[in-house]
Short mmCIF file of C-alpha atoms and ligand atoms in Angstrom, two decimals:
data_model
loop_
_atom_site.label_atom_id
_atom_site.label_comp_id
_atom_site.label_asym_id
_atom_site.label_seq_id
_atom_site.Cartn_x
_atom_site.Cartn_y
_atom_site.Cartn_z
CA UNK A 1 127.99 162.31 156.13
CA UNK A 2 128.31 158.82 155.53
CA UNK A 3 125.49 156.51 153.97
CA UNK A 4 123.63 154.32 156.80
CA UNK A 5 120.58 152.56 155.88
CA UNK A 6 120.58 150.22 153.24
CA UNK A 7 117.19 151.13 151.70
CA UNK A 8 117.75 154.46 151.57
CA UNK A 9 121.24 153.33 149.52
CA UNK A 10 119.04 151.19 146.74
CA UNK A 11 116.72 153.89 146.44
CA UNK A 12 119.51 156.35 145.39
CA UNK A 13 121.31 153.69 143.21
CA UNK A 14 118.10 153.11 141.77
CA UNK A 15 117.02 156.89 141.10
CA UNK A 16 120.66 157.28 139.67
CA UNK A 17 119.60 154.53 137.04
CA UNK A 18 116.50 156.10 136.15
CA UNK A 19 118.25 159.81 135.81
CA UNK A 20 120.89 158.54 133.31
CA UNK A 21 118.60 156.64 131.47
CA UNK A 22 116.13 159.60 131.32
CA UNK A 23 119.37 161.90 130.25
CA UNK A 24 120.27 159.34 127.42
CA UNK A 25 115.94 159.40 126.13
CA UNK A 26 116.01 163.06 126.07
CA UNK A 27 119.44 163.48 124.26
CA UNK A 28 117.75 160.45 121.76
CA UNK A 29 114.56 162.21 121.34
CA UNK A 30 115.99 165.86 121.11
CA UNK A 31 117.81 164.33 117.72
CA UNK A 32 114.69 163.11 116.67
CA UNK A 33 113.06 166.65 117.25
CA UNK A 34 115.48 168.21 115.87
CA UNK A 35 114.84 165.95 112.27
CA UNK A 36 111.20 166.82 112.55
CA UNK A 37 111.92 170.63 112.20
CA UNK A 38 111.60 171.06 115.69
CA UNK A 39 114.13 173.69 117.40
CA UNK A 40 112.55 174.60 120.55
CA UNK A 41 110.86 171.18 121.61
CA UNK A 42 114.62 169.79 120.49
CA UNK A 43 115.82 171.95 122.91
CA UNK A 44 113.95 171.63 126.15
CA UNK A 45 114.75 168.33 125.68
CA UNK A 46 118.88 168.98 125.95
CA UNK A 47 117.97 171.31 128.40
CA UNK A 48 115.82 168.80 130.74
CA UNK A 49 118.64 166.03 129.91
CA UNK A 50 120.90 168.56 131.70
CA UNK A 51 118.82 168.76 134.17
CA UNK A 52 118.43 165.06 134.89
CA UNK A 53 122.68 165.22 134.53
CA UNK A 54 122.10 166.88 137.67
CA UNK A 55 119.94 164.56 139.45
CA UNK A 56 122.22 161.45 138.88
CA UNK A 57 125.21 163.47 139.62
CA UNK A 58 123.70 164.49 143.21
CA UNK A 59 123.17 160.97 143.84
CA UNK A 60 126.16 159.30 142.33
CA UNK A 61 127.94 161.36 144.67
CA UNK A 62 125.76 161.01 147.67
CA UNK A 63 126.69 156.94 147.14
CA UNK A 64 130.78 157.60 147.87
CA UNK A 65 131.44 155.56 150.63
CA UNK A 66 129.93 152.30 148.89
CA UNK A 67 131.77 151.89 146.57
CA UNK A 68 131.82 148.69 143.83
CA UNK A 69 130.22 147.11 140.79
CA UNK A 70 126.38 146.60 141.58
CA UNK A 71 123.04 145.17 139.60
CA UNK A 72 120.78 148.30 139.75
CA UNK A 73 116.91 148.45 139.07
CA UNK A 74 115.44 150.89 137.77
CA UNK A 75 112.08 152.50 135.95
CA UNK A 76 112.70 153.53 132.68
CA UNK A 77 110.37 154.62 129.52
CA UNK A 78 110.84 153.30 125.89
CA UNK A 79 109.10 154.99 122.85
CA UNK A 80 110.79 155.32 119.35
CA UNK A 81 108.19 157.54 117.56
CA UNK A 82 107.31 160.98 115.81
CA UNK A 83 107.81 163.85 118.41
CA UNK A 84 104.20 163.95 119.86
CA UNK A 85 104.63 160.04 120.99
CA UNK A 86 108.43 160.55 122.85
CA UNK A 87 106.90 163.26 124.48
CA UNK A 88 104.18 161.09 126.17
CA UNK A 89 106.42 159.04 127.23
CA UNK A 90 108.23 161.75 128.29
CA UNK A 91 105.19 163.24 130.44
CA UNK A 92 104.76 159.49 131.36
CA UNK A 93 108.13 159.26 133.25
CA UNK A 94 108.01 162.37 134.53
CA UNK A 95 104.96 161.99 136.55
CA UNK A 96 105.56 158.93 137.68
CA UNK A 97 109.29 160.41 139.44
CA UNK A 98 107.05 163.43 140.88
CA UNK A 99 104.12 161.37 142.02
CA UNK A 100 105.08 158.02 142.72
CA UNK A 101 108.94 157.75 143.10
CA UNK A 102 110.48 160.37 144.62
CA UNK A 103 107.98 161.12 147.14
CA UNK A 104 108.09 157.86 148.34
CA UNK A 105 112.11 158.23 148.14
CA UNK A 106 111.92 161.05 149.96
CA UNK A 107 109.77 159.65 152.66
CA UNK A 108 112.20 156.75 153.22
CA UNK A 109 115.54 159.37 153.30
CA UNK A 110 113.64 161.67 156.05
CA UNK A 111 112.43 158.50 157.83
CA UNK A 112 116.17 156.60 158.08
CA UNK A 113 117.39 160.31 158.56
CA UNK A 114 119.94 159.95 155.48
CA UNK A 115 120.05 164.23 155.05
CA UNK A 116 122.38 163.73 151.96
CA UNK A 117 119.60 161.44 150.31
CA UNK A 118 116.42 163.67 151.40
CA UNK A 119 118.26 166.51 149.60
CA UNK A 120 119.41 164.92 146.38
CA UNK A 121 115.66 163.05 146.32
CA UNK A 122 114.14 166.87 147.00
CA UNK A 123 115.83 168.32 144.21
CA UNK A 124 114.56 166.31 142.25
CA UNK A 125 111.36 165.99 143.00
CA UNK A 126 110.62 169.66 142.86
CA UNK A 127 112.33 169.89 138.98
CA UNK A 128 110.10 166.68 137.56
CA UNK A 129 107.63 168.62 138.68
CA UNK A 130 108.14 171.50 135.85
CA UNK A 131 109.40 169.37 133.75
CA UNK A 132 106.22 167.52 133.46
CA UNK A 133 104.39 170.78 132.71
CA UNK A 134 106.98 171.96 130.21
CA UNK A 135 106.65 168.71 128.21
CA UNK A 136 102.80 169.01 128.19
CA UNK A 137 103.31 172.66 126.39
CA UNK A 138 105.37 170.83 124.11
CA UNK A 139 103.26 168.52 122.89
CA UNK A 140 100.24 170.54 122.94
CA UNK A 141 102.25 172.40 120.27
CA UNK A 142 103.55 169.47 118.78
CA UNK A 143 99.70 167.75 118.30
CA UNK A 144 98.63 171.10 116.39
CA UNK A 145 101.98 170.18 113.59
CA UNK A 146 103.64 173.23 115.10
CA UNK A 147 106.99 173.73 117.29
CA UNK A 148 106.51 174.98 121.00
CA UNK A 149 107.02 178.65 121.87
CA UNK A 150 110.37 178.65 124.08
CA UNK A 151 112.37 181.17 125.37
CA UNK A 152 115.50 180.95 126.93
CA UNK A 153 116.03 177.84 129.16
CA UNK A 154 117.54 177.95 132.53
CA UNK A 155 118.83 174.97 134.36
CA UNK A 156 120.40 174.91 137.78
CA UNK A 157 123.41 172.60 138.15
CA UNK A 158 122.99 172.30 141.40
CA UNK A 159 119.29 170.92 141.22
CA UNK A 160 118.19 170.76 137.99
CA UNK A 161 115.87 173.08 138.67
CA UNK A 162 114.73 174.52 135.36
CA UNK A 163 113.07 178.00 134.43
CA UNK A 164 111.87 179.39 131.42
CA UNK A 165 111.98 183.30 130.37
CA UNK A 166 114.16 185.37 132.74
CA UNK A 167 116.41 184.26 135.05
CA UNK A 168 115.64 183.66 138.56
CA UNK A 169 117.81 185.87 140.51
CA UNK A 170 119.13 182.65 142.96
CA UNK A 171 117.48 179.08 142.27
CA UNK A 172 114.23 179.11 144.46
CA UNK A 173 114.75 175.47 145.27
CA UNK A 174 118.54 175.27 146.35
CA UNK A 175 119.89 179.03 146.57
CA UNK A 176 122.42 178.75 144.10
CA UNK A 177 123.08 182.39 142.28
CA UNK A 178 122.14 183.23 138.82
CA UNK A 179 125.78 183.36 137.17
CA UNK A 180 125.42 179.45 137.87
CA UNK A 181 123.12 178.89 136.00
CA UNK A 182 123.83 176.32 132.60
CA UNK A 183 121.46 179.04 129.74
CA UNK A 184 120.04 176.97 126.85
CA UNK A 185 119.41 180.03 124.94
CA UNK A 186 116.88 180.92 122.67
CA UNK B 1 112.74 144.10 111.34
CA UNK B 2 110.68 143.58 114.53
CA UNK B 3 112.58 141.78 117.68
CA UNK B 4 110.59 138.17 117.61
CA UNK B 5 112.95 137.29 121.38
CA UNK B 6 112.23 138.19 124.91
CA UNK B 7 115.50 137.26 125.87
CA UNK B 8 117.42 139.59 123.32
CA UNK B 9 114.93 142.00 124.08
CA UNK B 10 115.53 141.97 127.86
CA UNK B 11 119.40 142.28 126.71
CA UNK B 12 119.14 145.00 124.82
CA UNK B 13 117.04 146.98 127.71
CA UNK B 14 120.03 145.39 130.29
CA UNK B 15 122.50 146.80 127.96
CA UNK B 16 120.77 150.34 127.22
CA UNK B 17 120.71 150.90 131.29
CA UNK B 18 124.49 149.71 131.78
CA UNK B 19 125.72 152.14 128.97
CA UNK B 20 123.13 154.84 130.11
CA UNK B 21 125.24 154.64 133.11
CA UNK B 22 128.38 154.45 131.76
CA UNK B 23 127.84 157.32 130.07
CA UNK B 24 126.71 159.91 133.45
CA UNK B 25 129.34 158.10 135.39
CA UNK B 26 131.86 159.61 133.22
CA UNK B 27 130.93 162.81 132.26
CA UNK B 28 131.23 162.77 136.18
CA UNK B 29 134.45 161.39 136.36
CA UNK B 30 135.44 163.95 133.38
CA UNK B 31 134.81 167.01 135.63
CA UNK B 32 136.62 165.26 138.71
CA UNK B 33 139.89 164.83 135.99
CA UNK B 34 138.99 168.26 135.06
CA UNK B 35 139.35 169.66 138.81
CA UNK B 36 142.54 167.56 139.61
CA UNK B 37 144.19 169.56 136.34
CA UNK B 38 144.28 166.49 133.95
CA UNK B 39 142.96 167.92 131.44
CA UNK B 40 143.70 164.99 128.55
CA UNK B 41 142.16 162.52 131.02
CA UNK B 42 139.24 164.61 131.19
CA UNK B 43 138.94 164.57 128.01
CA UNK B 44 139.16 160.66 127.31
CA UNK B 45 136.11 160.36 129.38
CA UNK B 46 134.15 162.88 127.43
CA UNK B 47 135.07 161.25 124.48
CA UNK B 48 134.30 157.71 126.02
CA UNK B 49 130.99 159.46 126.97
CA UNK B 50 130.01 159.97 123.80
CA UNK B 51 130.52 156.80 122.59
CA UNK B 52 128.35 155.01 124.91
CA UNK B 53 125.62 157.60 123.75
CA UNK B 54 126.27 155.82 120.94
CA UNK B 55 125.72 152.31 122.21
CA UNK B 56 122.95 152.93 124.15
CA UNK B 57 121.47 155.18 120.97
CA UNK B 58 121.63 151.71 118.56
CA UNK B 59 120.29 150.06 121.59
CA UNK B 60 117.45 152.29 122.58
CA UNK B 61 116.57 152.16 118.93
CA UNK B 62 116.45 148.37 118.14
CA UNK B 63 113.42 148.32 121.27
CA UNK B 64 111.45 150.62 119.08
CA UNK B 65 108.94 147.84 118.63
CA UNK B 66 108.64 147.15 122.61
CA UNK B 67 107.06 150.76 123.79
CA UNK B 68 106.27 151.26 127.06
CA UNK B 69 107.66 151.86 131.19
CA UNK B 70 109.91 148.86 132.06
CA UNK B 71 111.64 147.88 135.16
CA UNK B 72 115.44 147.59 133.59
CA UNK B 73 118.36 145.50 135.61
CA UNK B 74 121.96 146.36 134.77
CA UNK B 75 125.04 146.46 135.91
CA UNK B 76 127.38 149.84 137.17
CA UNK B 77 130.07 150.64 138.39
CA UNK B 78 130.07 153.20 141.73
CA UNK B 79 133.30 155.09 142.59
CA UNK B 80 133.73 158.89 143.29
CA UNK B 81 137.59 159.38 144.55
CA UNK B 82 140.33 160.65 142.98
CA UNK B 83 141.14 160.18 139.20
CA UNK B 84 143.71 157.30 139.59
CA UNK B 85 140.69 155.40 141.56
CA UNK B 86 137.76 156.31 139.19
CA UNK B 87 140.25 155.16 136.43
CA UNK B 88 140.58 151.56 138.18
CA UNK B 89 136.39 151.73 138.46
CA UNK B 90 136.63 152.84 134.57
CA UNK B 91 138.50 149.91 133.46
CA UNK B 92 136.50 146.95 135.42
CA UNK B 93 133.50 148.13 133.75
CA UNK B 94 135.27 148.28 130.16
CA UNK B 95 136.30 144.58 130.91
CA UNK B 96 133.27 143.30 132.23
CA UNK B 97 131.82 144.54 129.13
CA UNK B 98 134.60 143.33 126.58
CA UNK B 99 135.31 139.95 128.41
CA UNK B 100 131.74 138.94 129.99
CA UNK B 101 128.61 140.93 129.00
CA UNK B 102 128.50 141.59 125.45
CA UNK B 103 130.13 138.75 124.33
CA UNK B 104 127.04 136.40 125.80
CA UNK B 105 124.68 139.07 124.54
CA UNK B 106 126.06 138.99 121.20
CA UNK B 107 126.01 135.38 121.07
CA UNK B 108 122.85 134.94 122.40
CA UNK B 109 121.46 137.77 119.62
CA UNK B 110 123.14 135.32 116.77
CA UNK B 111 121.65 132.19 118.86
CA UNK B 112 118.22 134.08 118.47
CA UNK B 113 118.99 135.31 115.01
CA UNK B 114 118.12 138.95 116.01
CA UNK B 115 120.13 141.06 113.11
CA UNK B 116 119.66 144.37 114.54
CA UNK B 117 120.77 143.44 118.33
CA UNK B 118 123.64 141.20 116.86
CA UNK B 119 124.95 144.58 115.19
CA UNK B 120 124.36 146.68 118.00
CA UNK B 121 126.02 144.19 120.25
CA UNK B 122 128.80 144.05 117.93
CA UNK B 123 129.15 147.38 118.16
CA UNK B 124 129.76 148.08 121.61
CA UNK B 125 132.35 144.57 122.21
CA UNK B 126 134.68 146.18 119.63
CA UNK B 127 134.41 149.56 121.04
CA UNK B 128 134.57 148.95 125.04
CA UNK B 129 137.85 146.65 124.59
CA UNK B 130 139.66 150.02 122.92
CA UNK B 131 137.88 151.90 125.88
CA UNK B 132 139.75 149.27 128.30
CA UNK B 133 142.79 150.12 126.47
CA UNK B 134 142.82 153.68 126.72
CA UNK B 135 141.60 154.02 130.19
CA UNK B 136 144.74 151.69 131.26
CA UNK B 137 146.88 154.59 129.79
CA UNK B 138 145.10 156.85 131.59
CA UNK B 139 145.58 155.26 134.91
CA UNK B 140 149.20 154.69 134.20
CA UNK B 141 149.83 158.30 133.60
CA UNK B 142 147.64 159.36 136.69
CA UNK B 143 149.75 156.81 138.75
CA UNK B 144 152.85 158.72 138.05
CA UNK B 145 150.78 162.16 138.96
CA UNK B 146 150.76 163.24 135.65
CA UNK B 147 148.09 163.99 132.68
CA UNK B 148 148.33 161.07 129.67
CA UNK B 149 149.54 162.26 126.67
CA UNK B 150 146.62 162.06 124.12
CA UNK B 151 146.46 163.14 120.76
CA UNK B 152 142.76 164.14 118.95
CA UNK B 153 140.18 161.72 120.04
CA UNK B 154 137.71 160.42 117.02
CA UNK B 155 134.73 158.75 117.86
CA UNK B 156 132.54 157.23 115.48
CA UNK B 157 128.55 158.44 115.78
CA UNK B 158 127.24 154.90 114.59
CA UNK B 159 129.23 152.51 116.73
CA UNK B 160 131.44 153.79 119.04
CA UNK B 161 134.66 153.10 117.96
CA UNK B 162 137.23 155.54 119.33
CA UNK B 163 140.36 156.43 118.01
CA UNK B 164 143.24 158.50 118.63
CA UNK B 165 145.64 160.61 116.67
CA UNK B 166 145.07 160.57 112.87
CA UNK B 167 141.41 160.23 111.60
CA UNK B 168 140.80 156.33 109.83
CA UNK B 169 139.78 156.77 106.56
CA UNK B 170 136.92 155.58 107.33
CA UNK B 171 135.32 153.75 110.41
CA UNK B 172 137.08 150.08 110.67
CA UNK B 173 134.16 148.69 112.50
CA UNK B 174 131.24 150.07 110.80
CA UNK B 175 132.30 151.41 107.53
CA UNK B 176 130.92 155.44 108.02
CA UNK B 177 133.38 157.71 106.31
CA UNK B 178 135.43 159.85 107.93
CA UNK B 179 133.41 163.07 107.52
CA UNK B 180 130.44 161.42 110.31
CA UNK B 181 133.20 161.36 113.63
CA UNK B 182 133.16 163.00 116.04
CA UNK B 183 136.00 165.10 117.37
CA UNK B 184 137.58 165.76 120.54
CA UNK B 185 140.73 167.64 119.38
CA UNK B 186 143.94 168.21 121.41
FE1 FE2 C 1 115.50 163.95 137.21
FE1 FE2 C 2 112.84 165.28 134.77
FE1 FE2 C 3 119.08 175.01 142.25
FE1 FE2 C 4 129.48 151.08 125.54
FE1 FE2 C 5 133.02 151.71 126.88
FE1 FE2 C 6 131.78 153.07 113.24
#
């Protein structure tokens, strides 16, 4: 369905700012993890970029019929540090998108009735969500000098929603089946 | 060295969003190529991918001094059609870059005699007129209906630069050897 309020448009070029800029931190940091000895907290943060990968690609695609070079705006957290400082910033931005942003996002997409928006904002609001928790248990671990306990990571294309342990049998936010599922194993 | 310029510093935050973007839209753009059965075009833009992970990696890390959440303005490029159209989308961003953006960033960064932005600046202008290049081949090809023809991609992990066909000795633009690129072989 085509794209018909204009606010509800800047919100979703906005959001797809913050996603890929989130994606490109998390790849960043995961390096930086990875330097510091860190495996698993390296890895939740591929797996979460992945999961923002699906965020911006829900809403790069819900934008289709505008089409065109555009100035975007958007919220985004910088931190070049040891592990247990990225990862406060990475809890930082995440909370922010689940408290702040994309309720409000979502608000305005059920308000001007935009259904492609309110699900693309829904999705992700329910996945910052966990991923504010996961990075917490990361850098609880990370504060003692020690690398996070992590199984296998599960991250829905679809939504980016993203599990930890066994595999959800279909995604509980968006249905999707477990065969879809992108496995960050561990 | 620290960054002592608010205007270089606001460029390099411009510039990290733009190629933060550049990079989602196409590893989007790759999977569209990928669907429409081209799969060398699909492969140029996951090459091209990475190297704006590079970019915005130099760029992300010359802010290290600046932590903290910003608002970030920069410019992107929204398209989702067929290949021959996200090609067109592909190249006026390249251009912009080559002929407009980084050239006044990279001039301003020697204005305000900011070493590490100059380089990173440098970086990307050498890289995103080859990426203007090679994305014209690609939308010649797709024109026709057909995949390009395109030999092993190289891209270099420090600045970008992208290459095709035999590896350089070593990188032209930043001097890594030839061991460090990466490769997306045919
Ligand atoms: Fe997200
Ligand atoms: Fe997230
Ligand atoms: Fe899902
Ligand atoms: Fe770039
Ligand atoms: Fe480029
Ligand atoms: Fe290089």
């Amino acid at each position: 369905m085509p794209l018909n309020n204009i606010m509800t448009e800047k919100f979703l070029r906005s959001a797809y700012g913050g996603e890929s800029m989130a994606h490109m931190r998390y790849l960043i940091w995961g390096e930086i993890a990875e330097k510091e000895n860190l495996p698993n907290i390296a890895r939740l943060f591929r797996a979460i970029a992945y999961a923002e990968w699906a965020h911006a690609n829900n809403q790069f695609r819900e934008l289709k019929d505008k089409k065109g070079s555009f100035s975007v705006s958007a919220g985004a957290v910088f931190v070049v540090g040891k592990t247990v400082e990225n990862l406060q910033g990475a809890i930082d931005g995440e909370l922010h998108e689940a408290q702040q942003l994309y309720p409000v996002y979502l608000q305005t997409a059920r308000f001007q009735n935009e259904k492609g928006a309110e699900r693309a904002f829904h999705f992700a609001l329910e996945a910052e969500k966990i991923h504010a928790r996961l990075f917490q248990e990361a850098k609880t671990a990370a504060e003692q000098g020690k690398d996070m306990e992590l199984g296998t990571v599960y991250v829905c294309p679809i939504c980016g929603h993203t599990h930890v342990g066994t595999i959800p049998g279909k995604c509980p936010v968006c249905g999707v089946t477990e065969d879809k599922y992108k496995t960050f194993p561990a």
